CSV table of C-alpha atoms in Angstrom, one decimal:
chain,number,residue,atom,x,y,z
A,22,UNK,CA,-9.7,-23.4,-9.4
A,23,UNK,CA,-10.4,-21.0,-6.5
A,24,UNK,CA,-13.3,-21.4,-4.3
A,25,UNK,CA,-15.0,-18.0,-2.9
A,26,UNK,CA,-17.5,-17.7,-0.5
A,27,UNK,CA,-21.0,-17.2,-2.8
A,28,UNK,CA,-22.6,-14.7,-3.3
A,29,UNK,CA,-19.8,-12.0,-3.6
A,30,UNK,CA,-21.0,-8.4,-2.0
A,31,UNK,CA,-19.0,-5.7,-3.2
A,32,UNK,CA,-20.8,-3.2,-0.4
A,33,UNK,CA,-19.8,-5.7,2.8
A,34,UNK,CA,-16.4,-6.1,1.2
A,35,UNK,CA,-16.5,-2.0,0.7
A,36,UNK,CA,-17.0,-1.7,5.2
A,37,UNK,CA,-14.9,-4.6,5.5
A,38,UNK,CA,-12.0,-3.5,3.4
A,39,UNK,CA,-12.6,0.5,5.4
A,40,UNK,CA,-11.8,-1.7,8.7
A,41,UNK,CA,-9.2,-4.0,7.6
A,42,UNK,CA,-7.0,-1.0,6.0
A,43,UNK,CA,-7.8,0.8,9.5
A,44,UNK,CA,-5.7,-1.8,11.1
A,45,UNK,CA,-3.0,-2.3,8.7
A,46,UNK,CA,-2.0,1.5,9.1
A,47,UNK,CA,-1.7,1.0,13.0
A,48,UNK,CA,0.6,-1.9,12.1
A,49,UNK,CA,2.7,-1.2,9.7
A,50,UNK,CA,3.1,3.1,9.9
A,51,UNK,CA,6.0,3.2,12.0
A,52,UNK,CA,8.2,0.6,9.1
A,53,UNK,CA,6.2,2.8,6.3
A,54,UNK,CA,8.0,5.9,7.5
A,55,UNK,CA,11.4,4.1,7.6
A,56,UNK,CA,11.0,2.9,4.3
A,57,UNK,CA,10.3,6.5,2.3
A,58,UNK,CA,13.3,8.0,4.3
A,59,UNK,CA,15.7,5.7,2.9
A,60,UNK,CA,14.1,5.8,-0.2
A,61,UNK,CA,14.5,9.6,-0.2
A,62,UNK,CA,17.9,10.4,1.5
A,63,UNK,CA,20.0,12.6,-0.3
A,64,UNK,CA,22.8,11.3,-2.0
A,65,UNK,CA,26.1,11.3,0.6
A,66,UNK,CA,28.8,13.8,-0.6
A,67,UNK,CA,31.8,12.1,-1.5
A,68,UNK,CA,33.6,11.1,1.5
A,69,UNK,CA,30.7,11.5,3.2
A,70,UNK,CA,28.5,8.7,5.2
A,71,UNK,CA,25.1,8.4,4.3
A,72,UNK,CA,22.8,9.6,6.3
A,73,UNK,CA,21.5,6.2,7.0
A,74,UNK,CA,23.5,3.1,6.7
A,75,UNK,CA,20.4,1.2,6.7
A,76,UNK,CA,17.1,0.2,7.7
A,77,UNK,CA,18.1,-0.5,12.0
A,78,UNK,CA,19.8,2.6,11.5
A,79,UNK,CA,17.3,4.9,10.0
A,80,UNK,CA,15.1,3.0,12.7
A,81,UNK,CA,17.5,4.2,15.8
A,82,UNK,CA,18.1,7.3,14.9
A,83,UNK,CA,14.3,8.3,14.4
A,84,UNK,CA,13.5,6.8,17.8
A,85,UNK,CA,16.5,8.8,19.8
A,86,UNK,CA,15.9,11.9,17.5
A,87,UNK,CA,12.1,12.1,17.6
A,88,UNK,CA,10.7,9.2,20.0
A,89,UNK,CA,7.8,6.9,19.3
A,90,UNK,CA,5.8,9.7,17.7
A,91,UNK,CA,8.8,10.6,14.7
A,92,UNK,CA,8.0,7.1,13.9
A,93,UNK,CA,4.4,7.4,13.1
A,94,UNK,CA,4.9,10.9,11.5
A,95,UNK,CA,2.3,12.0,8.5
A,96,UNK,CA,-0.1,8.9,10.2
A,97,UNK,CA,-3.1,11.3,9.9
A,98,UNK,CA,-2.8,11.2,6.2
A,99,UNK,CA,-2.8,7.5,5.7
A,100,UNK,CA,-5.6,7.3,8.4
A,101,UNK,CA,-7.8,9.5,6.8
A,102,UNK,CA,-7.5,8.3,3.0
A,103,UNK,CA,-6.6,4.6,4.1
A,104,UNK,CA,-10.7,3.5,5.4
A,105,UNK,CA,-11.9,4.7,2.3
A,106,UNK,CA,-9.0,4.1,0.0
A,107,UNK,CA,-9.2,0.3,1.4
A,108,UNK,CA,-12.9,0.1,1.4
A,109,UNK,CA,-12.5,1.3,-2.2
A,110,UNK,CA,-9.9,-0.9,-3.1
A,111,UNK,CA,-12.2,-4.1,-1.5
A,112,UNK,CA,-15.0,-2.8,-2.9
A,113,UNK,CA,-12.9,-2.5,-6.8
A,114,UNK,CA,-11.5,-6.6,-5.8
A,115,UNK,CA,-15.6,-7.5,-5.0
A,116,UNK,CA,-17.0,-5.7,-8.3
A,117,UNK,CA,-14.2,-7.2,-10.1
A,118,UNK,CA,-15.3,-10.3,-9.2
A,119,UNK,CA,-19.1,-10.3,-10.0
A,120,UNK,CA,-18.3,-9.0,-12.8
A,121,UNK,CA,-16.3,-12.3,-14.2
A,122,UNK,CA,-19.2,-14.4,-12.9
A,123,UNK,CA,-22.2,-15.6,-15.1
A,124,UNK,CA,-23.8,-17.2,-12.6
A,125,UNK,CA,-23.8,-16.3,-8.4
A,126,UNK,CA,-22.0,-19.9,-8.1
A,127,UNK,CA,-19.3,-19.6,-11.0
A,128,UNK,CA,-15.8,-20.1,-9.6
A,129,UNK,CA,-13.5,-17.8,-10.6
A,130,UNK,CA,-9.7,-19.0,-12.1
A,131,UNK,CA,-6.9,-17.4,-10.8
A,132,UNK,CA,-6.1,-15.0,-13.5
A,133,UNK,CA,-9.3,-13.6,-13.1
A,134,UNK,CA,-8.9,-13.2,-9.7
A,135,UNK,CA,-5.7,-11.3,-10.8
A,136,UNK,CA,-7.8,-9.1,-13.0
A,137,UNK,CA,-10.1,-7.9,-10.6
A,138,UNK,CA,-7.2,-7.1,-8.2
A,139,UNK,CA,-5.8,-5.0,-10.8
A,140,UNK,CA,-9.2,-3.4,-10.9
A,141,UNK,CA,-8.6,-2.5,-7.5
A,142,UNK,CA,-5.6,-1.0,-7.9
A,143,UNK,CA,-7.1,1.7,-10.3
A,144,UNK,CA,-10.0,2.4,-8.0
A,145,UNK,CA,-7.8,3.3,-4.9
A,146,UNK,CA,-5.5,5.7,-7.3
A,147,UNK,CA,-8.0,8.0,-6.9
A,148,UNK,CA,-7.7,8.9,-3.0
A,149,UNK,CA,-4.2,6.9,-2.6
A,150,UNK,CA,-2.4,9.4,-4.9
A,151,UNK,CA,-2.8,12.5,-3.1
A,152,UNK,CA,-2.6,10.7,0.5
A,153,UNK,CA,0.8,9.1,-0.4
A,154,UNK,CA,2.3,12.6,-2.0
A,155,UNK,CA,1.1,14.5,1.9
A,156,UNK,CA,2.8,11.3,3.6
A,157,UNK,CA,5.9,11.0,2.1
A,158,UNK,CA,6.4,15.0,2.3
A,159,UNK,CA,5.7,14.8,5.7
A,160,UNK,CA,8.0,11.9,6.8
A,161,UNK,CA,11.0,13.3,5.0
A,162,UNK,CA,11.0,16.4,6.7
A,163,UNK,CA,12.4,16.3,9.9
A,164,UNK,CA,14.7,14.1,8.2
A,165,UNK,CA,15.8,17.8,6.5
A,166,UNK,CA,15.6,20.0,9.5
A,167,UNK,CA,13.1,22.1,7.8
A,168,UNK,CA,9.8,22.7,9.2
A,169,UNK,CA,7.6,23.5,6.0
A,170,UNK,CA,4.6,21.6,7.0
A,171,UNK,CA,2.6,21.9,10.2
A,172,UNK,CA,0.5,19.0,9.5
A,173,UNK,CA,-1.7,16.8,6.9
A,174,UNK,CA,-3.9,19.4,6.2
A,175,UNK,CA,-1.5,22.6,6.0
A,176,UNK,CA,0.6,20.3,3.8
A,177,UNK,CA,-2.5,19.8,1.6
A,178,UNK,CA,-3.6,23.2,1.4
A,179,UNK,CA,0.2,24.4,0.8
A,180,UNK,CA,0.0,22.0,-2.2
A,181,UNK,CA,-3.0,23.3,-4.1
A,182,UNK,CA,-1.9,27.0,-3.2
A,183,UNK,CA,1.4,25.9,-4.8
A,184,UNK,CA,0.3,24.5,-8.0
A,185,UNK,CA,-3.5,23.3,-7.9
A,186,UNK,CA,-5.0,20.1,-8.1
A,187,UNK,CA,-1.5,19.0,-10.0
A,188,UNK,CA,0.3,19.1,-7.6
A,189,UNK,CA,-1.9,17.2,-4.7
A,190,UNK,CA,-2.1,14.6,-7.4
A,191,UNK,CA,2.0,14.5,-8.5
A,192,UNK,CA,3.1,11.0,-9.1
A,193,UNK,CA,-0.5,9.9,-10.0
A,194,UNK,CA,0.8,7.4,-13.1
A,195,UNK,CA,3.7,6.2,-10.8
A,196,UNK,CA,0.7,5.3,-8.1
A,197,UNK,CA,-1.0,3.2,-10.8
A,198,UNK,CA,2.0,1.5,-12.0
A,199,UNK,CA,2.7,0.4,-8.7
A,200,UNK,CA,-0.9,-0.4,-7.0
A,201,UNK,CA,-2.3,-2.1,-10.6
A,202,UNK,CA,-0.1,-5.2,-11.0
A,203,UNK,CA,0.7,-5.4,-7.4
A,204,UNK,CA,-3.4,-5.4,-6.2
A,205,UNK,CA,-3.3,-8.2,-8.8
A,206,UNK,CA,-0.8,-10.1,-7.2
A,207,UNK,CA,-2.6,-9.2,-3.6
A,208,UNK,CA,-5.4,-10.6,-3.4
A,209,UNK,CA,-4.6,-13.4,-6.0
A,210,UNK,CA,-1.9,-14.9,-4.0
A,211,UNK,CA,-4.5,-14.2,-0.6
A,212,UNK,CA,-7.1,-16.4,-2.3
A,213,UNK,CA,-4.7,-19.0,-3.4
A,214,UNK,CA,-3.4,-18.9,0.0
A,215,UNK,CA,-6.4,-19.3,1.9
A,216,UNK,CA,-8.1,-22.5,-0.5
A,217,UNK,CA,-4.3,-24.3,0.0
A,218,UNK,CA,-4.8,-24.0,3.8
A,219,UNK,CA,-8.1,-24.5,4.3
A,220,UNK,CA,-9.0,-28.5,5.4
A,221,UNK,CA,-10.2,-31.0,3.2
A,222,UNK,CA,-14.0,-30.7,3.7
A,223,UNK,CA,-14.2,-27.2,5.2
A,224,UNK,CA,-14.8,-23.8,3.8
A,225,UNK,CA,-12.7,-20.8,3.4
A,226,UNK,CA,-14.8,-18.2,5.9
A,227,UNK,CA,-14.1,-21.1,8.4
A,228,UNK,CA,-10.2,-20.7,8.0
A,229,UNK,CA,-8.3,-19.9,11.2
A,230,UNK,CA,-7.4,-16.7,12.6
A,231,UNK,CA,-3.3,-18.1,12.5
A,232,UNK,CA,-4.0,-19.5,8.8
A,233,UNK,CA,-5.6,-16.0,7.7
A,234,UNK,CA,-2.8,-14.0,9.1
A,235,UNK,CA,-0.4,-16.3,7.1
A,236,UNK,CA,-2.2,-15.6,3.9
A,237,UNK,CA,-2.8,-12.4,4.4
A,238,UNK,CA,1.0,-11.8,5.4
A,239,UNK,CA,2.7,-13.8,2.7
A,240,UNK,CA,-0.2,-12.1,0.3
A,241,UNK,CA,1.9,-8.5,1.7
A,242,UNK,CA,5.2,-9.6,0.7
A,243,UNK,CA,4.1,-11.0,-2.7
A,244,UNK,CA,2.3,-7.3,-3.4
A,245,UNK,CA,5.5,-5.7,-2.7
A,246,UNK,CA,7.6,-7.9,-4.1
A,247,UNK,CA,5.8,-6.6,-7.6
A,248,UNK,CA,5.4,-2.7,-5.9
A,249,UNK,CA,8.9,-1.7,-4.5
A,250,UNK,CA,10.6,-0.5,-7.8
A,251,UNK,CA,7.7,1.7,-9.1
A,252,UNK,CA,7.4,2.6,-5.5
A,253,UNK,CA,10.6,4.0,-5.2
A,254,UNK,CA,10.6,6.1,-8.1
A,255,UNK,CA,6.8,7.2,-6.8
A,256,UNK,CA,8.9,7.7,-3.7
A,257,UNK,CA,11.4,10.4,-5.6
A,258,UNK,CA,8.5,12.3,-7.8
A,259,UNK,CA,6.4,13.1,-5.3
A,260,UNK,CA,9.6,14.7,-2.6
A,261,UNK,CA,10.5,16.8,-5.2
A,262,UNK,CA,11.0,20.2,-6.1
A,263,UNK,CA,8.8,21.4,-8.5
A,264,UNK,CA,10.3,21.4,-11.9
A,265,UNK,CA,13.1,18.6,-11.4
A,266,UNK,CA,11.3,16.5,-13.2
A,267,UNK,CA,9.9,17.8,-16.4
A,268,UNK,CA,9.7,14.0,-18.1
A,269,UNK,CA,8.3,12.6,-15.1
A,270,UNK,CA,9.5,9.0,-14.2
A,271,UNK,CA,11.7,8.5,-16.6
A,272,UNK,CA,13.9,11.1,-15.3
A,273,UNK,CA,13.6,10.0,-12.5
A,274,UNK,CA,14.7,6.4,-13.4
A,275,UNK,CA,17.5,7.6,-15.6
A,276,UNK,CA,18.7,9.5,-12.5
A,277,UNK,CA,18.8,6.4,-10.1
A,278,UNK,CA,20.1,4.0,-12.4
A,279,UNK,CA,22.9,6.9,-13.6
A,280,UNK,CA,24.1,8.1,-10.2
A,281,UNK,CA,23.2,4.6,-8.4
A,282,UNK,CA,22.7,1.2,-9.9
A,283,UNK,CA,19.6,-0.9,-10.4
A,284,UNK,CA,20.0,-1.6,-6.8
A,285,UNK,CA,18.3,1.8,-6.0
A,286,UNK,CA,15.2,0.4,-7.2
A,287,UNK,CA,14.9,-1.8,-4.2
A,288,UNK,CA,15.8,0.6,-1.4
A,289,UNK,CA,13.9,0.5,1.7
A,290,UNK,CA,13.5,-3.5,0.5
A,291,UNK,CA,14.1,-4.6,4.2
A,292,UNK,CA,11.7,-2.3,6.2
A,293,UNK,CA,9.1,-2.7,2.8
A,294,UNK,CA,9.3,-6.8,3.7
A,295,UNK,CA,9.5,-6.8,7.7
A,296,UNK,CA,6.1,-4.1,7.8
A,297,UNK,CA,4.6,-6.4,4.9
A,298,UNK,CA,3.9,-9.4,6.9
A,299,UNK,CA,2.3,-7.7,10.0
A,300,UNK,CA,0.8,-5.0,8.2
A,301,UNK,CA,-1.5,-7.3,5.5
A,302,UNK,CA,-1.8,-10.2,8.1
A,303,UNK,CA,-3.8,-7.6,10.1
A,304,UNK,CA,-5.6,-6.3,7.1
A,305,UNK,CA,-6.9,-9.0,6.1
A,306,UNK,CA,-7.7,-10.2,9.4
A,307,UNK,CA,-9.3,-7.0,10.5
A,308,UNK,CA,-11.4,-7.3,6.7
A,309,UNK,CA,-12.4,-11.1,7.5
A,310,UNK,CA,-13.6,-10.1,11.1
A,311,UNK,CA,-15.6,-7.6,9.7
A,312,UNK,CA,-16.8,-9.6,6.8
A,313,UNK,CA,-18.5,-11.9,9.0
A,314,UNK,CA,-19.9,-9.4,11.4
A,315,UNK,CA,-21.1,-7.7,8.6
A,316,UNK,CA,-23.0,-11.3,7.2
A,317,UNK,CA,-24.5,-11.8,11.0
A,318,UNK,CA,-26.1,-8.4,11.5
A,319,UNK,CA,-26.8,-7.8,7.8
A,320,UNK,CA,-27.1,-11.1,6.0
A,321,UNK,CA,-28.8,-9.5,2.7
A,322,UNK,CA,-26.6,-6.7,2.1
């Protein structure tokens, strides 16, 4: 059985999850934008090399082509849409639990814990969607020479002027097959994570800052562990043109598996798993920090 700290307050974990999101996208950017360029990267002409062997490669030539900053390109995006979409997505984890609960002191089971992660996962689709489709056209590119963008915003309004609120929201039902059953494993494994290292005797909120990075880490990998294949096809959608596409992601799939293997699904696998460690150890630290600043100055909220 899981133990949570009682009573659960989906509006502290709603500022608490705005903060911890804050610093998992100061982390983990630089990795993020490694990951959708080999995601995207054309398909080498035969004879050809691929324009990246691989994920140190991708990483080397971003840093001598574009320094620090090509690394942390399309960061406003994420920035902007990541304190609310994480404050959402805490706030979606905290409702889901009340909700389970008869009683202020009930202690949820693991699969409902799963449950209201997936709940989470539906509420962030909302603002994740059309910050992830801005992102990844953004990061891919200088990776194609082609200036079309001058930043979040232009990309945005481009969008909308292009083909309305469709296509700011393209790859919306590839977002939630990704961030549903992966938010479930998320903050199921974190909770599982944090009673297993917690001291016989003590409470989780008095876990240490090294034990909450571990959770909180290992919780990232096992979330993308569930989220790379749906994310690659996400990946694909949203980069591009208009029209390729008419069935959606199952074009899409049929086209990776056709042209190259099931193994496609799992590009970007190595940057996705170095960044996911850092990135939700930070999150999650950043969220607990807050958490409990949150209980000090406002203890009834």
């Amino acid at each position: 059985m899981a133990k949570q700290p009682q009573p659960i307050s989906p509006l502290k974990n709603f500022f608490a999850g705005g903060f911890g999101g804050v610093c998992l996208v100061f982390v983990g950017h630089p990795l993020d934008t490694i990951k959708v360029r080999l995601q995207t990267q054309p398909k080498p002409q035969p004879g050809q090399a691929p324009l990246y062997s691989g994920t140190f490669d991708c990483f080397r030539k971003t840093l001598v082509g574009e320094g620090v900053r090509g690394l942390y390109r399309g960061m406003a995006a994420p920035i902007i849409g990541v304190t609310p979409m994480f404050a959402v997505c805490f706030f979606g984890f905290g409702l889901g639990k009340r909700l389970q609960q008869r009683k202020p002191d009930d202690v949820l089971t693991y699969p409902q814990l799963f449950a209201a992660g997936m709940l989470s996962g539906v509420f962030t689709t909302v603002i994740m969607a059309p910050g992830e489709r801005i992102k990844c056209l953004l990061q891919i590119q200088a990776a194609t020479g082609e200036t079309k963008y001058s930043g979040s915003l232009d990309c945005a309004k481009q969008l909308y002027r292009e083909a309305g609120i469709r296509g700011v929201y393209k790859g919306t039902v590839l977002t939630l097959m990704r961030d549903v059953p992966a938010s479930g494993m998320y903050f199921m494994t974190y909770e599982w994570l944090k009673n297993i290292l917690t001291p016989e005797g003590k409470s989780v909120s008095d876990l240490s800052v090294p034990r909450i990075l571990f959770a909180g880490g290992l919780a990232g990998i096992f979330n993308w562990a569930v989220a790379i294949p749906p994310d690659v096809l996400k990946s694909r959608f949203q980069t591009a043109p208009a029209g390729k596409y008419p069935n959606g992601f199952r074009d899409v799939l049929r086209e990776l598996i056709r042209e190259e293997g099931v193994a496609s699904l799992y590009k970007g696998f190595t940057a996705v798993m170095i960044r996911a460690f850092p990135a939700n150890a930070a999150c999650f630290l950043g969220f607990e920090i807050a958490m409990k600043f949150l209980n000090w100055v406002a203890p009834g909220l």
